[in-house]
Tab-separated table of C-alpha atoms in Angstrom:
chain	number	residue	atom	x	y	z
A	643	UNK	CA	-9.325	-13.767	-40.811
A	644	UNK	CA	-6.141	-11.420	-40.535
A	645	UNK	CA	-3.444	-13.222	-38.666
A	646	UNK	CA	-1.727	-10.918	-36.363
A	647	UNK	CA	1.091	-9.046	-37.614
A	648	UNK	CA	3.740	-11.192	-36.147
A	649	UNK	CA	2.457	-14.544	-37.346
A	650	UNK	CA	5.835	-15.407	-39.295
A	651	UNK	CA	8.211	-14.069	-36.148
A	652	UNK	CA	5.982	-14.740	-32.858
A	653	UNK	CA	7.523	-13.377	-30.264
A	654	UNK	CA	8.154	-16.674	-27.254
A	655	UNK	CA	10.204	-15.304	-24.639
A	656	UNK	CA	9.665	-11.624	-22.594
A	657	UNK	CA	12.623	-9.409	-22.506
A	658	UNK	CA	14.065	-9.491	-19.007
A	659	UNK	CA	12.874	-5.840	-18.837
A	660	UNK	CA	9.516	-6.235	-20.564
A	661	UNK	CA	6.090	-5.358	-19.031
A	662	UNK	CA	4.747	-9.202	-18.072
A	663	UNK	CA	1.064	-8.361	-17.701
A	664	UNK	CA	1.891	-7.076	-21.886
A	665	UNK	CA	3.170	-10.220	-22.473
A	666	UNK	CA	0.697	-12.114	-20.709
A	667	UNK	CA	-2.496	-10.086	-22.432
A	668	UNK	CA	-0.857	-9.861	-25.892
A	669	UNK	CA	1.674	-12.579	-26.695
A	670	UNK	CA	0.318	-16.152	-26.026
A	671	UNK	CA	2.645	-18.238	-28.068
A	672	UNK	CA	0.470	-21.719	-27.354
A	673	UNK	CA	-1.210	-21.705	-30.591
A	674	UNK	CA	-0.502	-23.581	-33.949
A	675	UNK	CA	0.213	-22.365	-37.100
A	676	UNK	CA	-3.437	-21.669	-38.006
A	677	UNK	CA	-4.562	-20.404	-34.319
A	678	UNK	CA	-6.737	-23.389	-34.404
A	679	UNK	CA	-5.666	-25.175	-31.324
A	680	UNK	CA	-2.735	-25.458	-28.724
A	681	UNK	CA	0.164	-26.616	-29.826
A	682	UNK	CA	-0.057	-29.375	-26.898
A	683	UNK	CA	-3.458	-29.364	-25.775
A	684	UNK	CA	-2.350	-30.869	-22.243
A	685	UNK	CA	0.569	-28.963	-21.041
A	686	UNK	CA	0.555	-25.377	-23.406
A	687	UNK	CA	-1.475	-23.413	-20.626
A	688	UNK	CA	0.924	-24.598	-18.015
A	689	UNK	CA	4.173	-23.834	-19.570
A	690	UNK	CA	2.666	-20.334	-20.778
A	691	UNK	CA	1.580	-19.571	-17.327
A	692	UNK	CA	5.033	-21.235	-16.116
A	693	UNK	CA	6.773	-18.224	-17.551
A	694	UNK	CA	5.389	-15.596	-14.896
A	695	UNK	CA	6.653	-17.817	-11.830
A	696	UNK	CA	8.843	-16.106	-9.381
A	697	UNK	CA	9.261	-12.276	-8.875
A	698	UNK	CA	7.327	-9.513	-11.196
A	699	UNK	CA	7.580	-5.917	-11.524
A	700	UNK	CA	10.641	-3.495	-9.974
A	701	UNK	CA	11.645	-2.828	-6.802
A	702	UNK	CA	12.615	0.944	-7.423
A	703	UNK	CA	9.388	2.091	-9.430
A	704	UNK	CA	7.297	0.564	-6.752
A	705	UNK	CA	8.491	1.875	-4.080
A	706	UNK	CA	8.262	5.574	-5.544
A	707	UNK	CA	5.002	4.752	-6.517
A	708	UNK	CA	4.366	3.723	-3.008
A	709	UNK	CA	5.397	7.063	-1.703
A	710	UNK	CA	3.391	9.195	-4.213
A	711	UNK	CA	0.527	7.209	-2.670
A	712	UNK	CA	1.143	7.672	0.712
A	713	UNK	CA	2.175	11.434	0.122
A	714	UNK	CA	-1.045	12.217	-1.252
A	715	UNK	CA	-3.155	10.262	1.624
A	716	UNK	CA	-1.085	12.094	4.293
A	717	UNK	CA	-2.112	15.665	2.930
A	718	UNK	CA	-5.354	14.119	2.133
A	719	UNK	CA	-5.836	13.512	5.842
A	720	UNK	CA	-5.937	9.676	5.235
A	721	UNK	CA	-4.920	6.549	6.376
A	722	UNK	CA	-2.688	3.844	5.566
A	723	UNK	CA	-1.310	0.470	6.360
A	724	UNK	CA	0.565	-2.722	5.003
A	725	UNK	CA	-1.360	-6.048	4.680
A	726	UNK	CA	0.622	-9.315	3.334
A	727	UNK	CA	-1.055	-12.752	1.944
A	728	UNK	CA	-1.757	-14.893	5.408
A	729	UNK	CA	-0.129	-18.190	5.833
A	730	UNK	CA	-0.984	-20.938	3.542
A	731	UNK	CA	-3.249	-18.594	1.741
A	732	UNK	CA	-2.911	-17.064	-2.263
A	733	UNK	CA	-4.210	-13.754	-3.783
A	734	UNK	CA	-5.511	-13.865	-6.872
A	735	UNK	CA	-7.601	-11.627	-9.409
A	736	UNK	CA	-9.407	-10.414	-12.751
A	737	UNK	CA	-9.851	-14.457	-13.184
A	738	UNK	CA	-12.991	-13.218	-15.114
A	739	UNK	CA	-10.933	-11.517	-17.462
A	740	UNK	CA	-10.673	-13.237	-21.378
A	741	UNK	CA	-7.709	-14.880	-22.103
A	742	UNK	CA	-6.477	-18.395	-24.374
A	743	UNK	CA	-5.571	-19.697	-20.851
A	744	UNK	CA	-9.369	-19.577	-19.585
A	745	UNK	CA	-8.733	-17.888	-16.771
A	746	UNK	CA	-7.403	-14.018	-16.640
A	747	UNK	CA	-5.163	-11.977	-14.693
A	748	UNK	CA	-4.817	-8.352	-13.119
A	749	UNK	CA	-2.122	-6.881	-14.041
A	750	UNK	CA	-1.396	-2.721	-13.448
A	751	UNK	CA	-0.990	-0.938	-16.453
A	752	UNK	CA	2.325	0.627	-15.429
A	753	UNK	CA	3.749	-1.327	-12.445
A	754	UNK	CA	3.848	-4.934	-14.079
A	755	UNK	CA	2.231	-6.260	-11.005
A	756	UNK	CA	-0.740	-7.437	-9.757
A	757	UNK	CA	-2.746	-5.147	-7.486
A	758	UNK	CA	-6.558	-4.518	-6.221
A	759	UNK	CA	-8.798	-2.287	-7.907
A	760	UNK	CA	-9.771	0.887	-5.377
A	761	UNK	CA	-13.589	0.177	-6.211
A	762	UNK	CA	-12.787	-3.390	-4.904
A	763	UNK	CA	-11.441	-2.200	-1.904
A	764	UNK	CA	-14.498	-0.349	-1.325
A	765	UNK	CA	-16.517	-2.951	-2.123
A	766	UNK	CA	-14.973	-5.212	0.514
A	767	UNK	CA	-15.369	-2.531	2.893
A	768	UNK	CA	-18.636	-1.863	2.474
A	769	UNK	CA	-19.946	-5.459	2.025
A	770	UNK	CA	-18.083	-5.502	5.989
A	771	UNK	CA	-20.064	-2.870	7.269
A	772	UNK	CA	-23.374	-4.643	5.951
A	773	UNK	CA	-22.944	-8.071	6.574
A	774	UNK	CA	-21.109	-8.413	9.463
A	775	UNK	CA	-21.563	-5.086	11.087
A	776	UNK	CA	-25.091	-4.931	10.034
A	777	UNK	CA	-25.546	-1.361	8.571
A	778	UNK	CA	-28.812	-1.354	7.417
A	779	UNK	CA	-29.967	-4.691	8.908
A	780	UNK	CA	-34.057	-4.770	9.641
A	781	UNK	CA	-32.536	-5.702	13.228
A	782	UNK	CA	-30.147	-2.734	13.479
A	783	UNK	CA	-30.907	0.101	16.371
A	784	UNK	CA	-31.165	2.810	13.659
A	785	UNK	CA	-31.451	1.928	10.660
A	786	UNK	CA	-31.914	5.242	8.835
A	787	UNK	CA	-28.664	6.714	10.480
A	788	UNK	CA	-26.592	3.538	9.163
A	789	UNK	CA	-28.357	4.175	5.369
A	790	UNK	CA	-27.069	7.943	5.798
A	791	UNK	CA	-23.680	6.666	7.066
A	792	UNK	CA	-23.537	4.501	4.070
A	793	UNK	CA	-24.680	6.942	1.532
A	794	UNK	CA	-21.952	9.645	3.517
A	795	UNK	CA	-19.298	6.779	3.223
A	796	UNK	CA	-19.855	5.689	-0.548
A	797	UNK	CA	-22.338	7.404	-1.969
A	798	UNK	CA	-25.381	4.861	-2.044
A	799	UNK	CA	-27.812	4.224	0.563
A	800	UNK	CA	-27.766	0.962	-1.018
A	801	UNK	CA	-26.318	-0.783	-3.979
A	802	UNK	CA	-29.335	-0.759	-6.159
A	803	UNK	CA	-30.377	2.666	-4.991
A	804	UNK	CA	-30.960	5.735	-7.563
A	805	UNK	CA	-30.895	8.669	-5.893
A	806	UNK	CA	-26.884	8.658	-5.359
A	807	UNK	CA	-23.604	10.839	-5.082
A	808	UNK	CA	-20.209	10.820	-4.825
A	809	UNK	CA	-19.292	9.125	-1.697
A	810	UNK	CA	-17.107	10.999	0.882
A	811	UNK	CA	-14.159	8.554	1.091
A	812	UNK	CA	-11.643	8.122	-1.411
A	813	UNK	CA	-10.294	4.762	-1.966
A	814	UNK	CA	-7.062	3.846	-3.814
A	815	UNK	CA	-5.730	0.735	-5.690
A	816	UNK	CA	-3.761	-1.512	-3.458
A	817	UNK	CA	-0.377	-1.817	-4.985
A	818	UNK	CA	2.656	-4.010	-3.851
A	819	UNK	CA	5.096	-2.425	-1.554
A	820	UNK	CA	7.820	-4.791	-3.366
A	821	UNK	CA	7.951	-7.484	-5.762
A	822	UNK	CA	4.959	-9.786	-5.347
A	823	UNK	CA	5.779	-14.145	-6.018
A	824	UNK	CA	3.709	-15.340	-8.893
A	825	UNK	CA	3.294	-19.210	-9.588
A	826	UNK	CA	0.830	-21.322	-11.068
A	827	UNK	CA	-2.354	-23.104	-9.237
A	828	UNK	CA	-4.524	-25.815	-10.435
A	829	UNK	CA	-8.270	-26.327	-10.340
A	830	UNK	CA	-10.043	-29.380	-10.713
A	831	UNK	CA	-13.517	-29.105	-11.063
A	832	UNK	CA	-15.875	-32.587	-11.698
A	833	UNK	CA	-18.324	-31.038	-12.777
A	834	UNK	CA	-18.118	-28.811	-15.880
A	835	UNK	CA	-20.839	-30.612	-18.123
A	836	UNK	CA	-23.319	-29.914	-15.442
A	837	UNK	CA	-23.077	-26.630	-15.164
A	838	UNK	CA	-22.170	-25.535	-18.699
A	839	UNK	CA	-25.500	-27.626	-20.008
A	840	UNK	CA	-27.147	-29.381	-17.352
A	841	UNK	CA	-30.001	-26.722	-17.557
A	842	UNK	CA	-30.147	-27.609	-20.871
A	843	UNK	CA	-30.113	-30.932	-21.530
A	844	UNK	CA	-31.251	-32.482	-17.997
A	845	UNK	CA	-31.165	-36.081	-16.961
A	846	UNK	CA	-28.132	-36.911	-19.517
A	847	UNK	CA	-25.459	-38.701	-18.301
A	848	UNK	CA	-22.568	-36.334	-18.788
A	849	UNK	CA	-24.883	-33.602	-17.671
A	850	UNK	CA	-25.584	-34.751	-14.324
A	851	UNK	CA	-23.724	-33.936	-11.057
A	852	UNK	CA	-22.321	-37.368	-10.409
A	853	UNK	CA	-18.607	-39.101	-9.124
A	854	UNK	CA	-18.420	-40.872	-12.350
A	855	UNK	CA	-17.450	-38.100	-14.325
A	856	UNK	CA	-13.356	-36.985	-14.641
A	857	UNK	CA	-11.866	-34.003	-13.259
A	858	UNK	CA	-10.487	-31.266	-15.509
A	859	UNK	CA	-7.461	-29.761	-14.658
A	860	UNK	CA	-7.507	-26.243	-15.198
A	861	UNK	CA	-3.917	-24.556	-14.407
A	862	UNK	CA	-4.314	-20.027	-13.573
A	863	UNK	CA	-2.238	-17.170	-12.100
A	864	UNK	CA	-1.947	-16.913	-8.527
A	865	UNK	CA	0.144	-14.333	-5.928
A	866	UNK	CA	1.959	-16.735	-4.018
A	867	UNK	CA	3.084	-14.196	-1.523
A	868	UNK	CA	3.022	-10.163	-1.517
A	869	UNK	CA	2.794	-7.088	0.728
A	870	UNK	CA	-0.077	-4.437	-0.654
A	871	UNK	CA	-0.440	-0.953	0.359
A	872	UNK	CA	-3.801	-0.038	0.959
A	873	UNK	CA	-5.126	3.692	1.605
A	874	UNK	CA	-8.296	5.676	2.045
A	875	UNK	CA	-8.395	9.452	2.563
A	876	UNK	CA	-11.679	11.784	2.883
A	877	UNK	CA	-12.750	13.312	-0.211
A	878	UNK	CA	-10.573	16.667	-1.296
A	879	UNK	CA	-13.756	19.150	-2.368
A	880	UNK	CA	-15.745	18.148	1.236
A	881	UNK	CA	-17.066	20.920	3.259
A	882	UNK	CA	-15.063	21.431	6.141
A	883	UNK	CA	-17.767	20.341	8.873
A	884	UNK	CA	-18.220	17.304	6.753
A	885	UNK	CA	-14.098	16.342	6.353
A	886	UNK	CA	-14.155	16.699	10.126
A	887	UNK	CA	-16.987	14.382	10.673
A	888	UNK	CA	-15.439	11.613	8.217
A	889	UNK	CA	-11.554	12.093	9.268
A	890	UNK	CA	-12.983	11.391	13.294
A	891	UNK	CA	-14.233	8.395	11.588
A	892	UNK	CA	-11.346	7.144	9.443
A	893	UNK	CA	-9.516	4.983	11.988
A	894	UNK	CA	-12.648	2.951	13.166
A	895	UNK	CA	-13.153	2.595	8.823
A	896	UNK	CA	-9.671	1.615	8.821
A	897	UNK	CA	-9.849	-1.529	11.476
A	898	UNK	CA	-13.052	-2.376	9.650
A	899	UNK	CA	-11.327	-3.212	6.363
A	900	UNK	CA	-8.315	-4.386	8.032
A	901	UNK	CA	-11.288	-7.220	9.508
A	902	UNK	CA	-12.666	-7.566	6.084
A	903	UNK	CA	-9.206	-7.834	4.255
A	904	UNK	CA	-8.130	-10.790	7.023
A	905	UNK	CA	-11.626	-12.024	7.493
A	906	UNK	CA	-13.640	-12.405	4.242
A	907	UNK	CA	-10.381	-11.844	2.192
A	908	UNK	CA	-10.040	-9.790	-1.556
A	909	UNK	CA	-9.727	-11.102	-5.025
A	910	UNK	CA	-11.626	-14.252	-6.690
A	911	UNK	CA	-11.865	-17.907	-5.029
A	912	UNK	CA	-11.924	-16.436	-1.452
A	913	UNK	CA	-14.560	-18.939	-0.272
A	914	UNK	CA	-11.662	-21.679	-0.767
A	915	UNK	CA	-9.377	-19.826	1.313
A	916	UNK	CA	-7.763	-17.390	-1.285
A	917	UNK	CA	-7.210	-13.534	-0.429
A	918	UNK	CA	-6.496	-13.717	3.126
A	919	UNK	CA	-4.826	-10.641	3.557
A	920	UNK	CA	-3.560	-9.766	7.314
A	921	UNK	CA	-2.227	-6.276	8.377
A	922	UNK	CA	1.703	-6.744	8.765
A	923	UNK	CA	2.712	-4.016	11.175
A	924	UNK	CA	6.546	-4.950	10.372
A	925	UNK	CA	6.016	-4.110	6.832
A	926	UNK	CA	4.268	-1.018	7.894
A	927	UNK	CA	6.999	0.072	9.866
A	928	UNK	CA	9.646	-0.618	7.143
A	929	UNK	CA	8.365	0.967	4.501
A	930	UNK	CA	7.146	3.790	7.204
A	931	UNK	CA	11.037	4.584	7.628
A	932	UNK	CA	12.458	4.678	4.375
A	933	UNK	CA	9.722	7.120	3.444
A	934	UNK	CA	10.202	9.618	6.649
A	935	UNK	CA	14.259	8.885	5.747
A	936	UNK	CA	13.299	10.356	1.789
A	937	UNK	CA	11.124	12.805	3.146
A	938	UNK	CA	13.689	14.018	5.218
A	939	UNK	CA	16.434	14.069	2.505
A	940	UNK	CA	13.830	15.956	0.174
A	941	UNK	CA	13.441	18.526	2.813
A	942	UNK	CA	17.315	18.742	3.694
A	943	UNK	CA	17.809	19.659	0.094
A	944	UNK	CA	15.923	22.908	0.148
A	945	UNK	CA	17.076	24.006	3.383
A	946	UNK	CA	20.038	26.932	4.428
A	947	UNK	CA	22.918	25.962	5.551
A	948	UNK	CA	22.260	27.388	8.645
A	949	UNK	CA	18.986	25.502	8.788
A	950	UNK	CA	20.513	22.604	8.563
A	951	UNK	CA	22.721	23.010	11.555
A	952	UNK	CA	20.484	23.676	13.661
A	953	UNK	CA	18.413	20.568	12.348
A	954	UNK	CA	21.268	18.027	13.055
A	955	UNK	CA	21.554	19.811	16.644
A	956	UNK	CA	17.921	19.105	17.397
A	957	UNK	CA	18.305	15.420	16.043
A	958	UNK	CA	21.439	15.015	18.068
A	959	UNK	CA	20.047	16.208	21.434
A	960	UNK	CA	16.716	14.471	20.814
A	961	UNK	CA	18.293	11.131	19.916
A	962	UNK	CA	21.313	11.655	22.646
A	963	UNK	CA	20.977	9.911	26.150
A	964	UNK	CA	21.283	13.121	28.778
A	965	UNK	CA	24.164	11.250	30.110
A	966	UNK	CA	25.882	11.886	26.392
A	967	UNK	CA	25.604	15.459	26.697
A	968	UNK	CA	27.168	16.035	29.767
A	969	UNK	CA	29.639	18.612	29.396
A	970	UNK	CA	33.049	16.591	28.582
A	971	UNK	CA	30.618	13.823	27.063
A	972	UNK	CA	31.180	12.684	23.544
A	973	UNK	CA	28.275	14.089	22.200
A	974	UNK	CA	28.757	17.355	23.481
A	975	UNK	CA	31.536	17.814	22.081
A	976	UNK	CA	29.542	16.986	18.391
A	977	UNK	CA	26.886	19.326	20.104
A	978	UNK	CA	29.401	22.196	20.393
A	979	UNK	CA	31.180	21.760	17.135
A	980	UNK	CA	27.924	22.472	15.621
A	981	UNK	CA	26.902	25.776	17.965
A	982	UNK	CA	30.472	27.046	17.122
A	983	UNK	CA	29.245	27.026	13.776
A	984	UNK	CA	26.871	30.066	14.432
A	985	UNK	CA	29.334	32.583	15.379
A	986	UNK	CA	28.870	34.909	11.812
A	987	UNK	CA	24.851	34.168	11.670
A	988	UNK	CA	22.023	36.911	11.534
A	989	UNK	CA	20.437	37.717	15.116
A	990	UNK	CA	16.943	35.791	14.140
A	991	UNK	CA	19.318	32.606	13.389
A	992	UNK	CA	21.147	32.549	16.681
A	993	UNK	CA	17.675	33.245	18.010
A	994	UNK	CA	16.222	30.074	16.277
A	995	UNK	CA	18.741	28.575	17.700
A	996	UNK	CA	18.745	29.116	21.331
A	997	UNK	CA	15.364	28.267	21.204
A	998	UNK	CA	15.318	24.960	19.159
A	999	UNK	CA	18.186	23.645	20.667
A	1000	UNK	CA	19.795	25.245	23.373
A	1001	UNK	CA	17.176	25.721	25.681
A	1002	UNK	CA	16.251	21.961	24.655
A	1003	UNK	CA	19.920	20.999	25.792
A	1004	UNK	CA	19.080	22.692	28.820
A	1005	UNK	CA	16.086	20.861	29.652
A	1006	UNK	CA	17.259	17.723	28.990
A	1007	UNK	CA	20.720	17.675	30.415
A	1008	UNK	CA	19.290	19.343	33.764
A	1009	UNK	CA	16.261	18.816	35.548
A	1010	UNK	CA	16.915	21.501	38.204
A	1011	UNK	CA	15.628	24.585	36.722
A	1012	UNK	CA	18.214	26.690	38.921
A	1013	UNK	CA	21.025	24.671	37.552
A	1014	UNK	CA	19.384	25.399	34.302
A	1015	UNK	CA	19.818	29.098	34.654
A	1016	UNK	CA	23.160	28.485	35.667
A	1017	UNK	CA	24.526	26.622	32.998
A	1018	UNK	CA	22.815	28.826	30.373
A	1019	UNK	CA	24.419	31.556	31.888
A	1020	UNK	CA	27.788	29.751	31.792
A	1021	UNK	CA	27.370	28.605	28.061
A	1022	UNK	CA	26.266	31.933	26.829
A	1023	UNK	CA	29.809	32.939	28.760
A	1024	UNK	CA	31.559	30.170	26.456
A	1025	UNK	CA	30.159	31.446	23.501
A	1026	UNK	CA	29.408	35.397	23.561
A	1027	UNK	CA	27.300	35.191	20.507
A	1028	UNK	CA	24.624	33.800	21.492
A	1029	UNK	CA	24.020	36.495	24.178
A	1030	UNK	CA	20.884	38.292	22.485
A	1031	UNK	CA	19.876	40.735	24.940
């Protein structure tokens, strides 16, 4: 055989930087100098899975990637929310996946973190729907409507049906909102003879499921704890009667995977607890407001000066008590430093102005429409300017 290319300098420790689901694919450093065995056949797995303990990927790069996400959803027309791994519970996938170790890991190609697959999200939805909702159950009410609203929702009346289409709801990998905890489980099954060869060779003593036989510990991957983003939007291309139909849908689609998600849980080993993953509305809410705060900042930056002014007035009388902007108050007097501002601006400006703000002002500060009038009428005194008729 060709030994890989750096047999004589194997690489045994990930740069601080370096992409760990690489490292974890392509650089298992457990074997000997042949590739025969493990260098210690009871602890090499362990300390190679040791290695990805603790936090994995970066902070920054998924956050943006986070906001691309949710960017596209929103002018999709979709939905989105935060789930986090439940107490007492672990996330873990692509187990099936080859690797020296036995068991496999997910790892994104880009993010260096684990994440769900968007076809397993859908999956989970729709095996929801079926199971415990009972689309398409011989005791459901209608059970040609719920095949339609199956085939409308992912594109298959059923899953071993033929005759099927693009469904009409997108769904996108679930991706960490910050760095997910890694460390290492242990399985123990008893019985590995048995079902490896007990089809085989039946009757045989180390073939049969019995409590003589020794347990094998088998060390793998798990998320100890993480926070996913997870997002579903109607399909771009839809007809417009059919993106109604599915958007006045979406929230109801949403709560049912949210159930699923906390219910029958995502990832591999879920029957023994795993993949419990409950909607955190905290999380939601945190990452919520740092994306409005960069949305804002990425609007800011393309706007006029004078667009800006009359911005931060809005803000300051729709965050300001009415109390506060009481003449004499302390943020009227902010309030006016920024109105002064428009003496030298373009009749449409001043315009904008009195209407987005002002007449807000007015509003807020007094509930008497006559004492309204006055007060305009006294302001537009203070400030000639803004007299536009």
């Amino acid at each position: 055989m060709n030994f890989p290319l750096y047999r004589a300098d194997h690489p045994n420790k990930r740069h601080n930087n370096g992409h760990a689901g690489l490292f974890f694919q392509k650089f298992f450093d457990g074997f000997n100098a042949d590739f025969s065995d493990f260098t210690e056949k009871e602890t090499t797995k362990r300390h190679f899975l040791d290695k990805f303990s603790g936090g994995q990927g970066d902070n920054a790069a998924l956050n943006q990637a986070c906001f691309r996400q949710i960017e596209l959803v929103e002018q999709l027309g979709g939905q989105w929310f935060v789930v986090s791994t439940a107490e007492a519970s672990r996330f873990v996938t692509g187990l099936g996946n080859l690797h020296p170790v036995e068991n496999g890991f997910l790892w994104h190609h880009t993010l260096a973190t684990p994440y769900m697959q968007g076809s397993a999200i859908k999956g989970i939805l729709r095996s929801w729907l079926e199971i415990h909702l009972g689309y398409g159950a011989d005791d459901s009410t209608d059970k040609q409507q719920d095949f339609a609203d199956l085939k409308r929702y992912f594109g298959s009346e059923t899953k071993s049906s033929q005759n099927n289409q693009a469904g009409q709801l997108v769904f996108f990998d679930a991706i960490p909102i910050e760095r997910p905890q890694l460390k290492t489980e242990v399985m123990t099954p008893h019985l590995g003879n048995y079902y490896a060869q007990g089809e085989k060779n039946p009757g045989q003593a180390d073939t049969i499921p019995a409590d003589w036989h020794s347990p094998t510990p088998i060390p793998f991957l798990v998320v100890d704890k993480a926070s996913f983003l997870i997002s579903i939007a109607p399909r771009m291309t839809l007809p417009s009667e059919d993106k109604q139909k599915i958007s006045e849908e979406l929230a109801d689609l949403a709560t049912a995977l949210k159930n699923a998600l906390a219910n029958i849980g995502a990832g591999a080993k879920t029957a023994t607890g795993f993949g419990r993953l409950c909607e955190d509305e905290k999380a939601f809410k945190d990452l919520n407001d740092v994306w409005q705060a960069q949305k804002n900042q990425q609007a800011r930056s393309t706007m006029s000066a004078e667009a800006l002014i009359i911005q931060d007035a809005s803000e300051l009388v729709a965050s300001s008590p009415a109390q506060t902007l009481m003449p004499g108050q302390s943020n009227y007097i902010k309030f006016i430093e920024l109105i002064k501002q428009s003496a030298d601006w373009t009749i449409e400006e001043r315009s904008e102005l009195m209407e987005r703000v002002v007449t807000k002002w007015l509003v807020k500060t007094f509930t008497d429409k006559k004492k309204q009038k006055e007060n305009k009428k006294k302001f537009v005194e203070k400030h000639p300017w803004l007299k536009l008729d």
